Amino acid sequence: MQKPCVIFCCDFAATTQQSARRLGIRAKQVISSRRLLEDKFKALKRSFTDTEVPLPKFWGGSRVHLSQIEFRQGGASQLHDRFQYMRDQNDSWNIERLSP
Protein backbone atom coordinates (compact mmCIF):
# COMPACT_ATOMS: atom_id res chain seq x y z
CA MET A 1 0.00 0.00 0.00
CA GLN A 2 1.40 3.40 -0.95
CA LYS A 3 0.64 6.51 1.11
CA PRO A 4 1.55 10.00 -0.08
CA CYS A 5 3.73 11.82 2.41
CA VAL A 6 5.47 14.61 0.54
CA ILE A 7 5.87 16.85 3.59
CA PHE A 8 6.34 14.21 6.29
CA CYS A 9 9.03 12.19 4.51
CA CYS A 10 10.92 15.31 3.52
CA ASP A 11 10.75 16.74 7.03
CA PHE A 12 11.93 13.43 8.45
CA ALA A 13 14.85 13.21 6.02
CA ALA A 14 15.82 16.80 6.69
CA THR A 15 15.88 16.36 10.45
CA THR A 16 17.72 13.06 10.40
CA GLN A 17 20.40 13.89 7.86
CA GLN A 18 23.42 16.02 8.56
CA SER A 19 23.40 19.54 7.19
CA ALA A 20 26.32 18.67 4.93
CA ARG A 21 24.27 15.94 3.30
CA ARG A 22 21.31 18.28 2.80
CA LEU A 23 23.68 20.76 1.19
CA GLY A 24 25.04 18.09 -1.11
CA ILE A 25 21.60 17.37 -2.55
CA ARG A 26 21.37 21.02 -3.64
CA ALA A 27 24.52 20.66 -5.74
CA LYS A 28 23.10 18.04 -8.13
CA GLN A 29 23.89 18.99 -11.71
CA VAL A 30 26.32 18.07 -14.46
CA ILE A 31 29.81 19.29 -13.56
CA SER A 32 33.18 19.31 -15.26
CA SER A 33 35.37 18.42 -12.29
CA ARG A 34 35.50 17.30 -8.68
CA ARG A 35 37.09 20.63 -7.76
CA LEU A 36 34.05 22.51 -9.08
CA LEU A 37 31.79 20.30 -6.96
CA GLU A 38 33.84 20.94 -3.82
CA ASP A 39 33.94 24.71 -4.46
CA LYS A 40 30.16 24.85 -4.92
CA PHE A 41 29.66 22.82 -1.74
CA LYS A 42 31.90 25.17 0.26
CA ALA A 43 30.01 28.21 -1.06
CA LEU A 44 26.66 26.65 -0.11
CA LYS A 45 28.00 25.75 3.33
CA ARG A 46 29.10 29.35 3.92
CA SER A 47 25.68 30.69 2.87
CA PHE A 48 23.96 28.59 5.59
CA THR A 49 26.47 29.18 8.40
CA ASP A 50 23.95 30.62 10.89
CA THR A 51 20.71 29.07 9.63
CA GLU A 52 19.25 25.63 9.14
CA VAL A 53 19.45 24.34 5.60
CA PRO A 54 15.91 24.51 4.16
CA LEU A 55 14.34 21.65 2.28
CA PRO A 56 14.79 21.77 -1.50
CA LYS A 57 11.48 22.52 -3.25
CA PHE A 58 11.83 19.42 -5.43
CA TRP A 59 11.88 16.97 -2.50
CA GLY A 60 8.92 14.65 -2.27
CA GLY A 61 8.04 11.04 -2.30
CA SER A 62 5.78 8.35 -0.98
CA ARG A 63 5.89 6.03 1.96
CA VAL A 64 5.26 2.39 1.18
CA HIS A 65 3.72 0.41 4.02
CA LEU A 66 4.28 -3.28 3.33
CA SER A 67 2.19 -6.05 4.79
CA GLN A 68 4.05 -8.82 2.99
CA ILE A 69 7.32 -9.15 1.07
CA GLU A 70 9.23 -12.08 -0.37
CA PHE A 71 12.98 -12.43 -0.84
CA ARG A 72 14.33 -14.97 -3.26
CA GLN A 73 17.87 -16.06 -3.97
CA GLY A 74 18.54 -18.36 -6.90
CA GLY A 75 19.99 -21.77 -6.21
CA ALA A 76 21.36 -24.69 -8.18
CA SER A 77 18.78 -26.98 -9.83
CA GLN A 78 16.07 -24.37 -9.23
CA LEU A 79 16.32 -24.91 -5.44
CA HIS A 80 15.84 -21.25 -4.60
CA ASP A 81 15.99 -19.88 -1.10
CA ARG A 82 12.69 -18.09 -0.57
CA PHE A 83 11.63 -16.22 2.54
CA GLN A 84 8.28 -14.55 3.08
CA TYR A 85 7.96 -11.77 5.64
CA MET A 86 4.38 -11.08 6.77
CA ARG A 87 3.37 -8.30 9.15
CA ASP A 88 1.00 -9.31 11.95
CA GLN A 89 -1.58 -7.32 13.96
CA ASN A 90 1.15 -6.12 16.37
CA ASP A 91 3.24 -4.70 13.50
CA SER A 92 5.83 -7.47 13.98
CA TRP A 93 7.26 -9.52 11.12
CA ASN A 94 6.72 -13.27 10.86
CA ILE A 95 9.25 -15.03 8.64
CA GLU A 96 8.51 -18.23 6.78
CA ARG A 97 10.71 -20.29 4.47
CA LEU A 98 8.91 -21.18 1.25
CA SER A 99 9.49 -24.04 -1.15
CA PRO A 100 10.93 -23.20 -4.55
mmCIF file of N, CA, C and O in Angstrom:
data_model
loop_
_atom_site.group_PDB
_atom_site.id
_atom_site.type_symbol
_atom_site.label_atom_id
_atom_site.label_comp_id
_atom_site.label_asym_id
_atom_site.label_seq_id
_atom_site.Cartn_x
_atom_site.Cartn_y
_atom_site.Cartn_z
ATOM 1 N N MET A 1 0.846 -1.163 0.000
ATOM 2 C CA MET A 1 0.000 0.000 0.000
ATOM 3 C C MET A 1 0.906 1.245 0.000
ATOM 4 O O MET A 1 1.853 1.317 0.758
ATOM 5 N N GLN A 2 0.595 2.187 -0.833
ATOM 6 C CA GLN A 2 1.396 3.403 -0.948
ATOM 7 C C GLN A 2 0.624 4.568 -0.358
ATOM 8 O O GLN A 2 -0.548 4.764 -0.659
ATOM 9 N N LYS A 3 1.272 5.351 0.495
ATOM 10 C CA LYS A 3 0.636 6.507 1.112
ATOM 11 C C LYS A 3 1.438 7.748 0.772
ATOM 12 O O LYS A 3 2.641 7.784 1.008
ATOM 13 N N PRO A 4 0.806 8.775 0.208
ATOM 14 C CA PRO A 4 1.554 10.000 -0.085
ATOM 15 C C PRO A 4 2.017 10.665 1.206
ATOM 16 O O PRO A 4 1.291 10.685 2.183
ATOM 17 N N CYS A 5 3.228 11.157 1.209
ATOM 18 C CA CYS A 5 3.734 11.818 2.410
ATOM 19 C C CYS A 5 4.791 12.842 2.034
ATOM 20 O O CYS A 5 5.862 12.868 2.606
ATOM 21 N N VAL A 6 4.484 13.667 1.074
ATOM 22 C CA VAL A 6 5.469 14.610 0.544
ATOM 23 C C VAL A 6 6.109 15.423 1.654
ATOM 24 O O VAL A 6 7.321 15.512 1.744
ATOM 25 N N ILE A 7 5.320 15.998 2.530
ATOM 26 C CA ILE A 7 5.873 16.848 3.588
ATOM 27 C C ILE A 7 6.528 16.004 4.679
ATOM 28 O O ILE A 7 7.656 16.232 5.056
ATOM 29 N N PHE A 8 5.819 14.988 5.180
ATOM 30 C CA PHE A 8 6.338 14.206 6.293
ATOM 31 C C PHE A 8 7.674 13.567 5.979
ATOM 32 O O PHE A 8 8.619 13.678 6.743
ATOM 33 N N CYS A 9 7.783 12.882 4.842
ATOM 34 C CA CYS A 9 9.032 12.189 4.509
ATOM 35 C C CYS A 9 10.169 13.183 4.340
ATOM 36 O O CYS A 9 11.284 12.938 4.768
ATOM 37 N N CYS A 10 9.880 14.294 3.706
ATOM 38 C CA CYS A 10 10.922 15.305 3.516
ATOM 39 C C CYS A 10 11.364 15.882 4.856
ATOM 40 O O CYS A 10 12.544 16.061 5.099
ATOM 41 N N ASP A 11 10.403 16.199 5.720
ATOM 42 C CA ASP A 11 10.754 16.736 7.034
ATOM 43 C C ASP A 11 11.577 15.730 7.813
ATOM 44 O O ASP A 11 12.556 16.072 8.458
ATOM 45 N N PHE A 12 11.192 14.461 7.748
ATOM 46 C CA PHE A 12 11.931 13.426 8.452
ATOM 47 C C PHE A 12 13.352 13.331 7.929
ATOM 48 O O PHE A 12 14.306 13.308 8.692
ATOM 49 N N ALA A 13 13.508 13.309 6.619
ATOM 50 C CA ALA A 13 14.846 13.209 6.024
ATOM 51 C C ALA A 13 15.681 14.420 6.394
ATOM 52 O O ALA A 13 16.868 14.310 6.689
ATOM 53 N N ALA A 14 15.070 15.583 6.395
ATOM 54 C CA ALA A 14 15.816 16.796 6.692
ATOM 55 C C ALA A 14 16.280 16.836 8.137
ATOM 56 O O ALA A 14 17.369 17.319 8.429
ATOM 57 N N THR A 15 15.483 16.312 9.047
ATOM 58 C CA THR A 15 15.879 16.363 10.446
ATOM 59 C C THR A 15 16.825 15.246 10.825
ATOM 60 O O THR A 15 17.528 15.343 11.812
ATOM 61 N N THR A 16 16.865 14.182 10.037
ATOM 62 C CA THR A 16 17.724 13.064 10.398
ATOM 63 C C THR A 16 19.046 13.058 9.645
ATOM 64 O O THR A 16 19.944 12.325 10.013
ATOM 65 N N GLN A 17 19.157 13.844 8.610
ATOM 66 C CA GLN A 17 20.403 13.889 7.856
ATOM 67 C C GLN A 17 21.240 15.074 8.313
ATOM 68 O O GLN A 17 20.723 16.093 8.742
ATOM 69 N N GLN A 18 22.524 14.933 8.206
ATOM 70 C CA GLN A 18 23.416 16.018 8.559
ATOM 71 C C GLN A 18 23.240 17.163 7.579
ATOM 72 O O GLN A 18 22.883 16.970 6.422
ATOM 73 N N SER A 19 23.512 18.369 8.058
ATOM 74 C CA SER A 19 23.400 19.542 7.193
ATOM 75 C C SER A 19 24.256 19.400 5.947
ATOM 76 O O SER A 19 23.844 19.792 4.853
ATOM 77 N N ALA A 20 25.427 18.835 6.083
ATOM 78 C CA ALA A 20 26.316 18.673 4.928
ATOM 79 C C ALA A 20 25.655 17.816 3.861
ATOM 80 O O ALA A 20 25.759 18.102 2.669
ATOM 81 N N ARG A 21 24.938 16.805 4.265
ATOM 82 C CA ARG A 21 24.269 15.941 3.302
ATOM 83 C C ARG A 21 23.130 16.684 2.613
ATOM 84 O O ARG A 21 22.899 16.544 1.428
ATOM 85 N N ARG A 22 22.396 17.497 3.383
ATOM 86 C CA ARG A 22 21.314 18.281 2.799
ATOM 87 C C ARG A 22 21.862 19.325 1.839
ATOM 88 O O ARG A 22 21.236 19.667 0.849
ATOM 89 N N LEU A 23 23.049 19.821 2.121
ATOM 90 C CA LEU A 23 23.676 20.762 1.189
ATOM 91 C C LEU A 23 24.085 20.048 -0.084
ATOM 92 O O LEU A 23 23.944 20.583 -1.180
ATOM 93 N N GLY A 24 24.587 18.845 0.050
ATOM 94 C CA GLY A 24 25.036 18.089 -1.111
ATOM 95 C C GLY A 24 23.932 17.845 -2.114
ATOM 96 O O GLY A 24 24.159 17.879 -3.322
ATOM 97 N N ILE A 25 22.715 17.621 -1.641
ATOM 98 C CA ILE A 25 21.604 17.369 -2.552
ATOM 99 C C ILE A 25 21.312 18.606 -3.404
ATOM 100 O O ILE A 25 20.849 18.510 -4.521
ATOM 101 N N ARG A 26 21.610 19.783 -2.904
ATOM 102 C CA ARG A 26 21.371 21.018 -3.639
ATOM 103 C C ARG A 26 22.365 21.197 -4.782
ATOM 104 O O ARG A 26 22.134 21.988 -5.677
ATOM 105 N N ALA A 27 23.466 20.477 -4.744
ATOM 106 C CA ALA A 27 24.515 20.659 -5.741
ATOM 107 C C ALA A 27 24.364 19.726 -6.937
ATOM 108 O O ALA A 27 25.240 19.657 -7.767
ATOM 109 N N LYS A 28 23.252 19.018 -7.052
ATOM 110 C CA LYS A 28 23.096 18.039 -8.129
ATOM 111 C C LYS A 28 22.940 18.721 -9.480
ATOM 112 O O LYS A 28 21.964 19.420 -9.721
ATOM 113 N N GLN A 29 23.909 18.518 -10.329
ATOM 114 C CA GLN A 29 23.892 18.993 -11.706
ATOM 115 C C GLN A 29 25.117 18.428 -12.409
ATOM 116 O O GLN A 29 26.010 17.892 -11.771
ATOM 117 N N VAL A 30 25.159 18.532 -13.715
ATOM 118 C CA VAL A 30 26.321 18.067 -14.461
ATOM 119 C C VAL A 30 27.480 19.023 -14.180
ATOM 120 O O VAL A 30 27.318 20.235 -14.228
ATOM 121 N N ILE A 31 28.637 18.459 -13.875
ATOM 122 C CA ILE A 31 29.810 19.288 -13.559
ATOM 123 C C ILE A 31 31.011 18.800 -14.359
ATOM 124 O O ILE A 31 31.042 17.664 -14.819
ATOM 125 N N SER A 32 32.003 19.662 -14.473
ATOM 126 C CA SER A 32 33.179 19.312 -15.265
ATOM 127 C C SER A 32 34.314 18.731 -14.425
ATOM 128 O O SER A 32 35.220 18.112 -14.971
ATOM 129 N N SER A 33 34.272 18.927 -13.100
ATOM 130 C CA SER A 33 35.370 18.418 -12.286
ATOM 131 C C SER A 33 34.956 18.271 -10.822
ATOM 132 O O SER A 33 33.993 18.885 -10.364
ATOM 133 N N ARG A 34 35.703 17.476 -10.112
ATOM 134 C CA ARG A 34 35.496 17.298 -8.675
ATOM 135 C C ARG A 34 35.741 18.613 -7.939
ATOM 136 O O ARG A 34 35.039 18.962 -7.005
ATOM 137 N N ARG A 35 36.740 19.348 -8.381
ATOM 138 C CA ARG A 35 37.093 20.631 -7.760
ATOM 139 C C ARG A 35 35.904 21.599 -7.804
ATOM 140 O O ARG A 35 35.608 22.275 -6.827
ATOM 141 N N LEU A 36 35.229 21.656 -8.944
ATOM 142 C CA LEU A 36 34.053 22.515 -9.083
ATOM 143 C C LEU A 36 32.971 22.109 -8.086
ATOM 144 O O LEU A 36 32.339 22.955 -7.454
ATOM 145 N N LEU A 37 32.766 20.811 -7.926
ATOM 146 C CA LEU A 37 31.791 20.303 -6.965
ATOM 147 C C LEU A 37 32.145 20.734 -5.550
ATOM 148 O O LEU A 37 31.304 21.230 -4.799
ATOM 149 N N GLU A 38 33.403 20.571 -5.172
ATOM 150 C CA GLU A 38 33.837 20.944 -3.825
ATOM 151 C C GLU A 38 33.728 22.445 -3.592
ATOM 152 O O GLU A 38 33.327 22.873 -2.505
ATOM 153 N N ASP A 39 34.055 23.249 -4.597
ATOM 154 C CA ASP A 39 33.940 24.710 -4.462
ATOM 155 C C ASP A 39 32.484 25.127 -4.280
ATOM 156 O O ASP A 39 32.163 25.974 -3.446
ATOM 157 N N LYS A 40 31.587 24.519 -5.042
ATOM 158 C CA LYS A 40 30.163 24.847 -4.922
ATOM 159 C C LYS A 40 29.647 24.437 -3.541
ATOM 160 O O LYS A 40 28.886 25.170 -2.908
ATOM 161 N N PHE A 41 30.074 23.286 -3.063
ATOM 162 C CA PHE A 41 29.662 22.823 -1.743
ATOM 163 C C PHE A 41 30.130 23.787 -0.654
ATOM 164 O O PHE A 41 29.376 24.149 0.246
ATOM 165 N N LYS A 42 31.374 24.236 -0.729
ATOM 166 C CA LYS A 42 31.904 25.175 0.262
ATOM 167 C C LYS A 42 31.127 26.488 0.247
ATOM 168 O O LYS A 42 30.834 27.061 1.297
ATOM 169 N N ALA A 43 30.778 26.971 -0.946
ATOM 170 C CA ALA A 43 30.006 28.211 -1.058
ATOM 171 C C ALA A 43 28.618 28.039 -0.440
ATOM 172 O O ALA A 43 28.136 28.922 0.284
ATOM 173 N N LEU A 44 27.972 26.916 -0.708
ATOM 174 C CA LEU A 44 26.665 26.653 -0.105
ATOM 175 C C LEU A 44 26.768 26.562 1.413
ATOM 176 O O LEU A 44 25.929 27.084 2.142
ATOM 177 N N LYS A 45 27.803 25.902 1.884
ATOM 178 C CA LYS A 45 28.005 25.749 3.325
ATOM 179 C C LYS A 45 28.170 27.113 4.000
ATOM 180 O O LYS A 45 27.600 27.373 5.053
ATOM 181 N N ARG A 46 28.925 28.002 3.364
ATOM 182 C CA ARG A 46 29.103 29.352 3.917
ATOM 183 C C ARG A 46 27.785 30.120 3.943
ATOM 184 O O ARG A 46 27.514 30.872 4.871
ATOM 185 N N SER A 47 26.937 29.926 2.935
ATOM 186 C CA SER A 47 25.684 30.686 2.874
ATOM 187 C C SER A 47 24.680 30.254 3.940
ATOM 188 O O SER A 47 23.746 30.981 4.241
ATOM 189 N N PHE A 48 24.865 29.064 4.538
ATOM 190 C CA PHE A 48 23.965 28.587 5.589
ATOM 191 C C PHE A 48 24.680 28.463 6.930
ATOM 192 O O PHE A 48 24.297 27.648 7.760
ATOM 193 N N THR A 49 25.684 29.283 7.176
ATOM 194 C CA THR A 49 26.469 29.181 8.404
ATOM 195 C C THR A 49 25.615 29.342 9.657
ATOM 196 O O THR A 49 25.742 28.566 10.599
ATOM 197 N N ASP A 50 24.722 30.321 9.670
ATOM 198 C CA ASP A 50 23.949 30.621 10.886
ATOM 199 C C ASP A 50 22.491 30.187 10.813
ATOM 200 O O ASP A 50 21.719 30.514 11.706
ATOM 201 N N THR A 51 22.098 29.494 9.766
ATOM 202 C CA THR A 51 20.710 29.071 9.632
ATOM 203 C C THR A 51 20.639 27.598 9.274
ATOM 204 O O THR A 51 21.595 27.011 8.784
ATOM 205 N N GLU A 52 19.474 27.026 9.518
ATOM 206 C CA GLU A 52 19.254 25.634 9.143
ATOM 207 C C GLU A 52 19.072 25.559 7.632
ATOM 208 O O GLU A 52 18.477 26.441 7.011
ATOM 209 N N VAL A 53 19.566 24.514 7.051
ATOM 210 C CA VAL A 53 19.451 24.337 5.605
ATOM 211 C C VAL A 53 17.993 23.990 5.286
ATOM 212 O O VAL A 53 17.467 22.995 5.782
ATOM 213 N N PRO A 54 17.309 24.806 4.466
ATOM 214 C CA PRO A 54 15.910 24.515 4.155
ATOM 215 C C PRO A 54 15.782 23.328 3.208
ATOM 216 O O PRO A 54 16.730 22.960 2.522
ATOM 217 N N LEU A 55 14.604 22.756 3.184
ATOM 218 C CA LEU A 55 14.342 21.650 2.275
ATOM 219 C C LEU A 55 14.321 22.139 0.838
ATOM 220 O O LEU A 55 13.731 23.181 0.547
ATOM 221 N N PRO A 56 14.922 21.411 -0.085
ATOM 222 C CA PRO A 56 14.793 21.767 -1.499
ATOM 223 C C PRO A 56 13.332 21.640 -1.933
ATOM 224 O O PRO A 56 12.619 20.756 -1.481
ATOM 225 N N LYS A 57 12.875 22.520 -2.801
ATOM 226 C CA LYS A 57 11.480 22.517 -3.246
ATOM 227 C C LYS A 57 11.118 21.255 -4.018
ATOM 228 O O LYS A 57 9.964 20.864 -4.066
ATOM 229 N N PHE A 58 12.117 20.586 -4.617
ATOM 230 C CA PHE A 58 11.830 19.416 -5.432
ATOM 231 C C PHE A 58 11.743 18.121 -4.625
ATOM 232 O O PHE A 58 11.506 17.062 -5.185
ATOM 233 N N TRP A 59 11.953 18.177 -3.302
ATOM 234 C CA TRP A 59 11.878 16.967 -2.499
ATOM 235 C C TRP A 59 10.438 16.519 -2.370
ATOM 236 O O TRP A 59 9.531 17.314 -2.183
ATOM 237 N N GLY A 60 10.232 15.234 -2.438
ATOM 238 C CA GLY A 60 8.916 14.651 -2.274
ATOM 239 C C GLY A 60 9.052 13.150 -2.285
ATOM 240 O O GLY A 60 10.155 12.621 -2.345
ATOM 241 N N GLY A 61 7.968 12.483 -2.260
ATOM 242 C CA GLY A 61 8.044 11.040 -2.300
ATOM 243 C C GLY A 61 6.801 10.401 -1.734
ATOM 244 O O GLY A 61 5.802 11.062 -1.507
ATOM 245 N N SER A 62 6.885 9.126 -1.533
ATOM 246 C CA SER A 62 5.783 8.348 -0.984
ATOM 247 C C SER A 62 6.343 7.389 0.044
ATOM 248 O O SER A 62 7.483 6.968 -0.043
ATOM 249 N N ARG A 63 5.526 7.057 0.991
ATOM 250 C CA ARG A 63 5.886 6.032 1.962
ATOM 251 C C ARG A 63 5.142 4.764 1.579
ATOM 252 O O ARG A 63 3.947 4.801 1.321
ATOM 253 N N VAL A 64 5.859 3.670 1.503
ATOM 254 C CA VAL A 64 5.255 2.391 1.177
ATOM 255 C C VAL A 64 5.164 1.586 2.464
ATOM 256 O O VAL A 64 6.166 1.352 3.141
ATOM 257 N N HIS A 65 3.949 1.199 2.821
ATOM 258 C CA HIS A 65 3.724 0.406 4.024
ATOM 259 C C HIS A 65 3.438 -1.026 3.581
ATOM 260 O O HIS A 65 2.385 -1.314 3.025
ATOM 261 N N LEU A 66 4.396 -1.902 3.793
ATOM 262 C CA LEU A 66 4.277 -3.282 3.333
ATOM 263 C C LEU A 66 3.595 -4.147 4.376
ATOM 264 O O LEU A 66 3.823 -4.002 5.571
ATOM 265 N N SER A 67 2.772 -5.058 3.899
ATOM 266 C CA SER A 67 2.192 -6.050 4.794
ATOM 267 C C SER A 67 2.819 -7.412 4.535
ATOM 268 O O SER A 67 2.772 -8.295 5.376
ATOM 269 N N GLN A 68 3.420 -7.562 3.341
ATOM 270 C CA GLN A 68 4.055 -8.821 2.988
ATOM 271 C C GLN A 68 5.125 -8.552 1.938
ATOM 272 O O GLN A 68 4.941 -7.726 1.048
ATOM 273 N N ILE A 69 6.258 -9.251 2.069
ATOM 274 C CA ILE A 69 7.320 -9.149 1.069
ATOM 275 C C ILE A 69 8.037 -10.486 0.999
ATOM 276 O O ILE A 69 8.151 -11.196 2.004
ATOM 277 N N GLU A 70 8.521 -10.825 -0.196
ATOM 278 C CA GLU A 70 9.232 -12.083 -0.371
ATOM 279 C C GLU A 70 10.625 -11.813 -0.921
ATOM 280 O O GLU A 70 10.800 -10.988 -1.811
ATOM 281 N N PHE A 71 11.610 -12.482 -0.354
ATOM 282 C CA PHE A 71 12.984 -12.429 -0.839
ATOM 283 C C PHE A 71 13.319 -13.789 -1.436
ATOM 284 O O PHE A 71 12.974 -14.821 -0.871
ATOM 285 N N ARG A 72 14.021 -13.736 -2.551
ATOM 286 C CA ARG A 72 14.331 -14.972 -3.255
ATOM 287 C C ARG A 72 15.760 -14.902 -3.757
ATOM 288 O O ARG A 72 16.177 -13.927 -4.367
ATOM 289 N N GLN A 73 16.507 -15.971 -3.487
ATOM 290 C CA GLN A 73 17.872 -16.064 -3.975
ATOM 291 C C GLN A 73 17.980 -17.345 -4.780
ATOM 292 O O GLN A 73 17.634 -18.427 -4.297
ATOM 293 N N GLY A 74 18.441 -17.201 -6.018
ATOM 294 C CA GLY A 74 18.540 -18.356 -6.902
ATOM 295 C C GLY A 74 19.480 -19.415 -6.364
ATOM 296 O O GLY A 74 20.474 -19.125 -5.710
ATOM 297 N N GLY A 75 19.152 -20.656 -6.634
ATOM 298 C CA GLY A 75 19.990 -21.769 -6.210
ATOM 299 C C GLY A 75 20.170 -22.758 -7.339
ATOM 300 O O GLY A 75 19.470 -22.723 -8.348
ATOM 301 N N ALA A 76 21.101 -23.667 -7.162
ATOM 302 C CA ALA A 76 21.361 -24.690 -8.176
ATOM 303 C C ALA A 76 20.140 -25.592 -8.322
ATOM 304 O O ALA A 76 19.413 -25.836 -7.353
ATOM 305 N N SER A 77 19.901 -26.065 -9.532
ATOM 306 C CA SER A 77 18.784 -26.979 -9.829
ATOM 307 C C SER A 77 17.433 -26.379 -9.446
ATOM 308 O O SER A 77 16.532 -27.090 -9.013
ATOM 309 N N GLN A 78 17.317 -25.083 -9.554
ATOM 310 C CA GLN A 78 16.066 -24.373 -9.232
ATOM 311 C C GLN A 78 15.660 -24.502 -7.765
ATOM 312 O O GLN A 78 14.510 -24.300 -7.409
ATOM 313 N N LEU A 79 16.611 -24.836 -6.881
ATOM 314 C CA LEU A 79 16.322 -24.906 -5.445
ATOM 315 C C LEU A 79 16.599 -23.532 -4.837
ATOM 316 O O LEU A 79 17.615 -23.306 -4.187
ATOM 317 N N HIS A 80 15.690 -22.619 -5.072
ATOM 318 C CA HIS A 80 15.843 -21.246 -4.603
ATOM 319 C C HIS A 80 15.601 -21.148 -3.107
ATOM 320 O O HIS A 80 14.783 -21.874 -2.549
ATOM 321 N N ASP A 81 16.318 -20.252 -2.470
ATOM 322 C CA ASP A 81 15.991 -19.877 -1.095
ATOM 323 C C ASP A 81 14.927 -18.800 -1.174
ATOM 324 O O ASP A 81 15.132 -17.749 -1.788
ATOM 325 N N ARG A 82 13.784 -19.063 -0.570
ATOM 326 C CA ARG A 82 12.686 -18.094 -0.570
ATOM 327 C C ARG A 82 12.233 -17.863 0.861
ATOM 328 O O ARG A 82 11.997 -18.808 1.612
ATOM 329 N N PHE A 83 12.110 -16.595 1.215
ATOM 330 C CA PHE A 83 11.630 -16.218 2.542
ATOM 331 C C PHE A 83 10.501 -15.215 2.380
ATOM 332 O O PHE A 83 10.612 -14.254 1.623
ATOM 333 N N GLN A 84 9.425 -15.455 3.101
ATOM 334 C CA GLN A 84 8.283 -14.554 3.085
ATOM 335 C C GLN A 84 8.171 -13.880 4.446
ATOM 336 O O GLN A 84 8.148 -14.546 5.472
ATOM 337 N N TYR A 85 8.132 -12.564 4.428
ATOM 338 C CA TYR A 85 7.956 -11.767 5.636
ATOM 339 C C TYR A 85 6.523 -11.249 5.618
ATOM 340 O O TYR A 85 6.117 -10.600 4.664
ATOM 341 N N MET A 86 5.764 -11.548 6.677
ATOM 342 C CA MET A 86 4.379 -11.080 6.773
ATOM 343 C C MET A 86 4.194 -10.316 8.079
ATOM 344 O O MET A 86 4.573 -10.795 9.146
ATOM 345 N N ARG A 87 3.608 -9.131 7.967
ATOM 346 C CA ARG A 87 3.368 -8.298 9.145
ATOM 347 C C ARG A 87 2.104 -8.781 9.858
ATOM 348 O O ARG A 87 1.085 -9.046 9.225
ATOM 349 N N ASP A 88 2.174 -8.875 11.186
ATOM 350 C CA ASP A 88 1.001 -9.306 11.953
ATOM 351 C C ASP A 88 0.263 -8.102 12.557
ATOM 352 O O ASP A 88 0.615 -6.956 12.291
ATOM 353 N N GLN A 89 -0.755 -8.381 13.369
ATOM 354 C CA GLN A 89 -1.576 -7.319 13.962
ATOM 355 C C GLN A 89 -0.783 -6.405 14.894
ATOM 356 O O GLN A 89 -1.167 -5.259 15.129
ATOM 357 N N ASN A 90 0.330 -6.907 15.445
ATOM 358 C CA ASN A 90 1.152 -6.122 16.373
ATOM 359 C C ASN A 90 2.274 -5.374 15.658
ATOM 360 O O ASN A 90 3.175 -4.837 16.292
ATOM 361 N N ASP A 91 2.235 -5.359 14.328
ATOM 362 C CA ASP A 91 3.241 -4.703 13.504
ATOM 363 C C ASP A 91 4.606 -5.390 13.590
ATOM 364 O O ASP A 91 5.633 -4.773 13.346
ATOM 365 N N SER A 92 4.607 -6.670 13.952
ATOM 366 C CA SER A 92 5.833 -7.471 13.976
ATOM 367 C C SER A 92 5.884 -8.296 12.697
ATOM 368 O O SER A 92 4.858 -8.557 12.073
ATOM 369 N N TRP A 93 7.089 -8.734 12.334
ATOM 370 C CA TRP A 93 7.258 -9.518 11.122
ATOM 371 C C TRP A 93 7.383 -10.995 11.467
ATOM 372 O O TRP A 93 8.179 -11.381 12.312
ATOM 373 N N ASN A 94 6.603 -11.819 10.782
ATOM 374 C CA ASN A 94 6.724 -13.268 10.864
ATOM 375 C C ASN A 94 7.448 -13.724 9.604
ATOM 376 O O ASN A 94 7.102 -13.307 8.497
ATOM 377 N N ILE A 95 8.436 -14.575 9.782
ATOM 378 C CA ILE A 95 9.254 -15.026 8.645
ATOM 379 C C ILE A 95 9.016 -16.510 8.414
ATOM 380 O O ILE A 95 9.070 -17.315 9.342
ATOM 381 N N GLU A 96 8.733 -16.833 7.158
ATOM 382 C CA GLU A 96 8.512 -18.228 6.776
ATOM 383 C C GLU A 96 9.412 -18.579 5.604
ATOM 384 O O GLU A 96 9.627 -17.763 4.712
ATOM 385 N N ARG A 97 9.944 -19.799 5.626
ATOM 386 C CA ARG A 97 10.705 -20.294 4.475
ATOM 387 C C ARG A 97 9.711 -20.959 3.537
ATOM 388 O O ARG A 97 8.877 -21.745 3.961
ATOM 389 N N LEU A 98 9.807 -20.642 2.253
ATOM 390 C CA LEU A 98 8.908 -21.184 1.247
ATOM 391 C C LEU A 98 9.644 -22.190 0.363
ATOM 392 O O LEU A 98 10.843 -22.086 0.171
ATOM 393 N N SER A 99 8.895 -23.111 -0.198
ATOM 394 C CA SER A 99 9.494 -24.044 -1.151
ATOM 395 C C SER A 99 9.723 -23.323 -2.477
ATOM 396 O O SER A 99 9.066 -22.333 -2.760
ATOM 397 N N PRO A 100 10.651 -23.846 -3.270
ATOM 398 C CA PRO A 100 10.930 -23.196 -4.549
ATOM 399 C C PRO A 100 9.703 -23.165 -5.413
ATOM 400 O O PRO A 100 9.360 -22.359 -6.121
#
